Short mmCIF file of C-alpha atoms and ligand atoms in Angstrom, two decimals:
data_model
loop_
_atom_site.label_atom_id
_atom_site.label_comp_id
_atom_site.label_asym_id
_atom_site.label_seq_id
_atom_site.Cartn_x
_atom_site.Cartn_y
_atom_site.Cartn_z
CA UNK A 25 13.72 -15.98 -16.95
CA UNK A 26 11.15 -17.20 -14.47
CA UNK A 27 10.11 -20.79 -15.02
CA UNK A 28 7.67 -21.01 -12.12
CA UNK A 29 3.98 -20.61 -13.14
CA UNK A 30 2.20 -17.60 -11.81
CA UNK A 31 -0.10 -18.64 -8.87
CA UNK A 32 -0.87 -15.45 -6.97
CA UNK A 33 -1.08 -11.69 -7.18
CA UNK A 34 -0.14 -9.75 -4.08
CA UNK A 35 -1.43 -6.21 -3.85
CA UNK A 36 -0.26 -3.26 -1.74
CA UNK A 37 -3.17 -0.99 -0.77
CA UNK A 38 -2.23 2.60 -0.26
CA UNK A 39 -1.27 4.22 -3.57
CA UNK A 40 -1.71 0.94 -5.46
CA UNK A 41 -5.34 -0.19 -5.13
CA UNK A 42 -6.46 3.38 -4.53
CA UNK A 43 -4.95 6.87 -4.22
CA UNK A 44 -5.49 7.00 -0.46
CA UNK A 45 -2.72 9.21 0.86
CA UNK A 46 -3.26 12.83 -0.04
CA UNK A 47 -7.08 12.95 0.21
CA UNK A 48 -7.59 10.06 2.64
CA UNK A 49 -4.95 9.35 5.30
CA UNK A 50 -3.61 12.97 5.33
CA UNK A 51 -7.05 14.46 5.89
CA UNK A 52 -7.72 11.88 8.62
CA UNK A 53 -4.45 12.57 10.47
CA UNK A 54 -5.27 16.34 10.44
CA UNK A 55 -8.78 15.66 11.68
CA UNK A 56 -7.40 13.54 14.57
CA UNK A 57 -4.92 16.33 15.49
CA UNK A 58 -7.75 18.84 15.65
CA UNK A 59 -9.91 16.52 17.71
CA UNK A 60 -6.98 16.34 20.18
CA UNK A 61 -6.55 20.18 20.16
CA UNK A 62 -3.22 20.02 18.55
CA UNK A 63 -2.19 22.72 16.06
CA UNK A 64 -0.38 20.19 13.78
CA UNK A 65 -1.31 20.50 10.16
CA UNK A 66 0.12 18.23 7.47
CA UNK A 67 -0.12 20.04 4.16
CA UNK A 68 0.23 18.19 0.84
CA UNK A 69 3.99 18.88 0.53
CA UNK A 70 4.87 18.05 4.17
CA UNK A 71 2.83 14.81 3.95
CA UNK A 72 4.88 13.83 0.90
CA UNK A 73 8.05 14.06 3.03
CA UNK A 74 6.48 12.25 5.98
CA UNK A 75 5.52 9.33 3.70
CA UNK A 76 9.18 8.32 3.84
CA UNK A 77 8.16 6.60 7.05
CA UNK A 78 5.48 3.93 6.70
CA UNK A 79 2.90 3.18 9.36
CA UNK A 80 0.66 5.86 10.86
CA UNK A 81 1.89 5.65 14.46
CA UNK A 82 5.48 5.57 13.19
CA UNK A 83 4.80 8.57 11.05
CA UNK A 84 3.41 10.62 13.98
CA UNK A 85 6.48 9.81 16.09
CA UNK A 86 8.79 10.72 13.17
CA UNK A 87 7.04 14.06 12.77
CA UNK A 88 7.37 14.92 16.44
CA UNK A 89 11.06 13.88 16.59
CA UNK A 90 12.15 15.42 13.29
CA UNK A 91 9.82 18.41 12.80
CA UNK A 92 8.88 19.70 16.25
CA UNK A 93 12.14 20.38 18.05
CA UNK A 94 10.41 22.55 20.70
CA UNK A 95 7.58 20.16 21.47
CA UNK A 96 7.65 18.69 24.94
CA UNK A 97 6.05 15.24 24.71
CA UNK A 98 3.73 14.50 27.74
CA UNK A 99 4.65 11.59 30.00
CA UNK A 100 1.94 9.49 28.48
CA UNK A 101 3.14 10.20 24.88
CA UNK A 102 2.85 6.56 23.89
CA UNK A 103 -0.82 6.60 24.85
CA UNK A 104 -1.32 9.90 22.96
CA UNK A 105 0.08 8.38 19.79
CA UNK A 106 -2.27 5.37 20.17
CA UNK A 107 -5.27 7.65 20.76
CA UNK A 108 -4.42 9.89 17.89
CA UNK A 109 -3.96 6.88 15.55
CA UNK A 110 -7.32 5.37 16.68
CA UNK A 111 -9.04 8.65 15.98
CA UNK A 112 -7.26 8.89 12.59
CA UNK A 113 -8.44 5.38 11.70
CA UNK A 114 -12.08 6.35 12.46
CA UNK A 115 -11.85 9.48 10.39
CA UNK A 116 -10.18 7.58 7.56
CA UNK A 117 -12.76 4.79 7.43
CA UNK A 118 -15.58 7.38 7.60
CA UNK A 119 -14.09 9.01 4.45
CA UNK A 120 -14.03 5.62 2.75
CA UNK A 121 -17.62 4.95 3.85
CA UNK A 122 -18.67 8.20 2.21
CA UNK A 123 -17.32 6.76 -1.06
CA UNK A 124 -14.70 9.48 -1.28
CA UNK A 125 -11.90 7.24 -2.48
CA UNK A 126 -12.35 5.17 -5.70
CA UNK A 127 -10.04 2.35 -6.77
CA UNK A 128 -7.43 3.22 -9.36
CA UNK A 129 -7.84 2.61 -13.15
CA UNK A 130 -7.67 -1.05 -14.21
CA UNK A 131 -7.73 -2.41 -10.59
CA UNK A 132 -11.24 -3.94 -10.69
CA UNK A 133 -10.65 -5.26 -14.21
CA UNK A 134 -7.36 -7.03 -13.41
CA UNK A 135 -8.72 -8.43 -10.13
CA UNK A 136 -11.81 -9.80 -12.10
CA UNK A 137 -9.59 -11.36 -14.76
CA UNK A 138 -7.39 -12.90 -12.15
CA UNK A 139 -10.38 -14.42 -10.30
CA UNK A 140 -11.76 -15.87 -13.49
CA UNK A 141 -8.37 -17.43 -14.21
CA UNK A 142 -8.25 -19.00 -10.79
CA UNK A 143 -5.25 -17.02 -9.50
CA UNK A 144 -4.94 -16.55 -5.79
CA UNK A 145 -5.19 -13.03 -4.46
CA UNK A 146 -3.66 -11.44 -1.29
CA UNK A 147 -3.22 -8.04 0.24
CA UNK A 148 0.18 -7.03 1.61
CA UNK A 149 0.29 -3.67 3.33
CA UNK A 150 1.50 -1.71 6.31
CA UNK A 151 -1.84 0.01 6.86
CA UNK A 152 -4.31 -0.90 9.69
CA UNK A 153 -6.62 -3.92 8.92
CA UNK A 154 -9.73 -1.87 9.43
CA UNK A 155 -8.58 0.43 6.65
CA UNK A 156 -8.22 -2.48 4.24
CA UNK A 157 -11.68 -3.87 5.10
CA UNK A 158 -13.27 -0.48 4.64
CA UNK A 159 -11.48 0.11 1.27
CA UNK A 160 -12.50 -3.23 -0.08
CA UNK A 161 -16.07 -2.87 1.14
CA UNK A 162 -16.75 0.69 0.10
CA UNK A 163 -14.47 1.19 -2.90
CA UNK A 164 -14.77 -2.22 -4.49
CA UNK A 165 -18.00 -3.56 -3.03
CA UNK A 166 -18.91 -5.85 -0.16
CA UNK A 167 -18.28 -9.03 -2.25
CA UNK A 168 -14.57 -8.01 -2.64
CA UNK A 169 -13.99 -9.19 0.92
CA UNK A 170 -14.20 -12.76 -0.37
CA UNK A 171 -11.83 -12.20 -3.26
CA UNK A 172 -8.69 -12.07 -1.13
CA UNK A 173 -7.72 -15.30 0.65
CA UNK A 174 -5.18 -13.44 2.85
CA UNK A 175 -4.91 -9.95 4.26
CA UNK A 176 -1.44 -9.23 5.60
CA UNK A 177 -1.70 -5.85 7.27
CA UNK A 178 -0.66 -3.40 10.01
CA UNK A 179 1.29 -4.61 13.04
CA UNK A 180 1.33 -8.38 12.11
CA UNK A 181 5.04 -8.01 11.75
CA UNK A 182 6.90 -5.44 13.81
CA UNK A 183 9.21 -4.20 11.02
CA UNK A 184 6.99 -2.52 8.41
CA UNK A 185 7.90 -1.84 4.76
CA UNK A 186 10.61 -1.31 3.51
CA UNK A 187 11.55 -4.39 5.48
CA UNK A 188 10.60 -7.62 3.53
CA UNK A 189 8.91 -9.13 6.64
CA UNK A 190 5.32 -8.63 5.63
CA UNK A 191 5.80 -10.18 2.20
CA UNK A 192 7.71 -13.01 3.68
CA UNK A 193 4.95 -13.57 6.23
CA UNK A 194 2.46 -13.58 3.38
CA UNK A 195 4.48 -16.18 1.32
CA UNK A 196 4.65 -18.43 4.32
CA UNK A 197 0.91 -18.27 4.83
CA UNK A 198 0.24 -18.88 1.26
CA UNK A 199 2.86 -21.63 1.13
CA UNK A 200 4.24 -20.23 -2.09
CA UNK A 201 7.68 -19.44 -3.31
CA UNK A 202 8.36 -15.82 -4.22
CA UNK A 203 8.80 -16.73 -7.89
CA UNK A 204 5.14 -17.95 -8.08
CA UNK A 205 3.86 -14.47 -7.30
CA UNK A 206 3.62 -11.00 -8.80
CA UNK A 207 3.49 -8.05 -6.33
CA UNK A 208 1.89 -4.71 -7.20
CA UNK A 209 3.44 -1.69 -5.43
CA UNK A 210 3.52 2.10 -5.79
CA UNK A 211 6.47 3.30 -3.78
CA UNK A 212 10.19 2.92 -3.19
CA UNK A 213 9.50 1.54 0.33
CA UNK A 214 6.99 -0.93 -1.10
CA UNK A 215 9.31 -2.10 -3.84
CA UNK A 216 12.15 -2.54 -1.43
CA UNK A 217 9.95 -4.65 0.70
CA UNK A 218 8.65 -6.91 -2.15
CA UNK A 219 12.06 -7.18 -3.77
CA UNK A 220 13.63 -7.92 -0.38
CA UNK A 221 11.34 -10.99 -0.41
CA UNK A 222 12.44 -11.72 -4.07
CA UNK A 223 9.00 -11.25 -5.50
CA UNK A 224 8.78 -9.94 -9.08
CA UNK A 225 6.98 -6.54 -8.82
CA UNK A 226 5.00 -4.28 -11.06
CA UNK A 227 4.94 -0.59 -10.04
CA UNK A 228 2.10 1.78 -10.67
CA UNK A 229 3.24 5.18 -9.53
CA UNK A 230 1.32 8.22 -8.29
CA UNK A 231 1.97 11.96 -7.65
CA UNK A 232 3.81 11.28 -4.31
CA UNK A 233 5.97 8.48 -5.77
CA UNK A 234 6.64 9.51 -9.39
CA UNK A 235 10.31 10.52 -8.65
CA UNK A 236 11.13 7.42 -6.55
CA UNK A 237 13.86 5.00 -7.64
CA UNK A 238 12.12 1.92 -9.04
CA UNK A 239 15.21 -0.02 -10.28
CA UNK A 240 14.55 -3.70 -10.28
CA UNK A 241 10.75 -3.51 -10.97
CA UNK A 242 9.41 -5.61 -13.87
CA UNK A 243 7.64 -2.49 -15.23
CA UNK A 244 6.94 1.02 -14.05
CA UNK A 245 3.69 2.47 -15.43
CA UNK A 246 1.29 5.32 -14.51
CA UNK A 247 -1.54 2.96 -13.63
CA UNK A 248 -2.97 -0.38 -14.85
CA UNK A 249 -4.86 1.50 -17.61
CA UNK A 250 -8.10 0.80 -19.28
CA UNK A 251 -8.98 0.04 -22.94
CA UNK A 252 -10.13 3.64 -23.41
CA UNK A 253 -7.36 5.26 -21.33
CA UNK A 254 -3.93 3.63 -21.83
CA UNK A 255 -1.27 3.60 -19.23
CA UNK A 256 1.99 5.56 -19.60
CA UNK A 257 4.95 3.29 -19.61
CA UNK A 258 8.09 4.60 -17.83
CA UNK A 259 10.00 1.33 -17.66
CA UNK A 260 9.57 -2.23 -19.02
CA UNK A 261 7.02 -2.90 -21.60
CA UNK A 262 3.41 -4.04 -21.69
CA UNK A 263 4.03 -6.58 -24.41
CA UNK A 264 1.96 -4.83 -27.10
CA UNK A 265 -0.95 -3.79 -24.94
CA UNK A 266 -1.76 -0.17 -23.90
CA UNK A 267 -3.14 -1.33 -20.57
CA UNK A 268 -2.37 -4.19 -18.16
CA UNK A 269 -4.21 -7.44 -18.76
CA UNK A 270 -3.61 -10.81 -17.06
CA UNK A 271 -1.60 -11.83 -20.15
CA UNK A 272 0.54 -8.82 -19.68
CA UNK A 273 1.05 -9.72 -16.01
CA UNK A 274 1.92 -13.34 -17.05
CA UNK A 275 4.38 -12.13 -19.65
CA UNK A 276 6.16 -9.78 -17.25
CA UNK A 277 6.20 -12.49 -14.58
CA UNK A 278 7.73 -15.04 -17.12
CA UNK A 279 10.52 -12.59 -18.05
CA UNK A 280 11.29 -11.51 -14.51
CA UNK A 281 14.75 -12.17 -13.12
CA UNK A 282 14.34 -14.37 -10.17
CA UNK A 283 16.68 -14.99 -7.32
CA UNK A 284 18.26 -18.32 -6.75
CA UNK A 285 18.33 -17.52 -2.99
CA UNK A 286 14.53 -17.24 -2.56
CA UNK A 287 13.04 -19.38 0.20
CA UNK A 288 10.62 -22.07 -0.85
CA UNK A 289 7.88 -23.77 1.06
C1 XBP B 571 1.14 2.70 3.60
C2 XBP B 571 1.38 3.53 4.71
C3 XBP B 571 0.42 3.59 5.83
C4 XBP B 571 -0.61 4.61 5.61
C5 XBP B 571 -1.32 4.86 6.93
O1 XBP B 571 2.31 2.19 3.05
O2 XBP B 571 2.50 4.00 4.90
O3 XBP B 571 1.17 3.99 6.92
O4 XBP B 571 -0.16 5.86 5.14
O5 XBP B 571 -1.73 3.70 7.53
P1 XBP B 571 2.26 1.01 1.96
P2 XBP B 571 -1.89 3.51 9.06
O6 XBP B 571 1.37 1.45 0.88
O7 XBP B 571 3.69 0.90 1.48
O8 XBP B 571 1.79 -0.27 2.64
O9 XBP B 571 -2.18 4.94 9.68
O10 XBP B 571 -3.16 2.66 9.27
O11 XBP B 571 -0.66 2.97 9.63
MG1 MG B 572 1.81 1.81 -1.13
#
């Protein structure tokens, strides 16, 4: 049982707020490779494997080291990775600007309910800050920039998810104990990160993450659902509702097992 009242919702971005990976980040990486005259092409299946490594720069390095045994990196390989990643970020934010990537079912509704109830909202992600800004602006609307009091993103902490560092950083900034929050994640790496920081976590999965191990999550569901399109529940229960409401989140939060070793501020 969790006796601490719920104060804040912490949202992962990629895969959680929106399905950004297959038709967003992947396309942008490939466009950046082409622009740099590299014949690297990340198809849908390969990209699924590469997602094991979070962070775009880290993913490029992982690809080169694990999938291109014959590639001779140039002397300025570090600069190349940075240039590729800059180009990828430009392509990705262009895709968002074109309105290509909508938010997932229930996201806008739950955010609106949480705001009306006075809950605090934060973003906790490994993606680059510009990507978060563009997603909020173009997929939720310019006003959404003011909804989140904190955006914890990118290289703010050196150890990206699955390390708990980014969540710990966010808790410290918010001055909240882990037990006062609910995290929303979509992947094994994301869940390891939030649980590593002892934060109760609700998982909405997607095509890339549906076979991940989500042990320890408060609930595992297809998406947050909508009144006219209920979510599929794979683990936990939505306390009588077919879709996630703020009451559902509060009930899951109250019944979450909380760690006695969590840090408090
Ligand atoms: C997201 C990621 C990111 C994006 C790419 O993980 O792994 O690396 O794929 O973003 P999570 P950048 O949802 O667990 O935060 O290229 O900007 O790094
Ligand atoms: Mg994610």
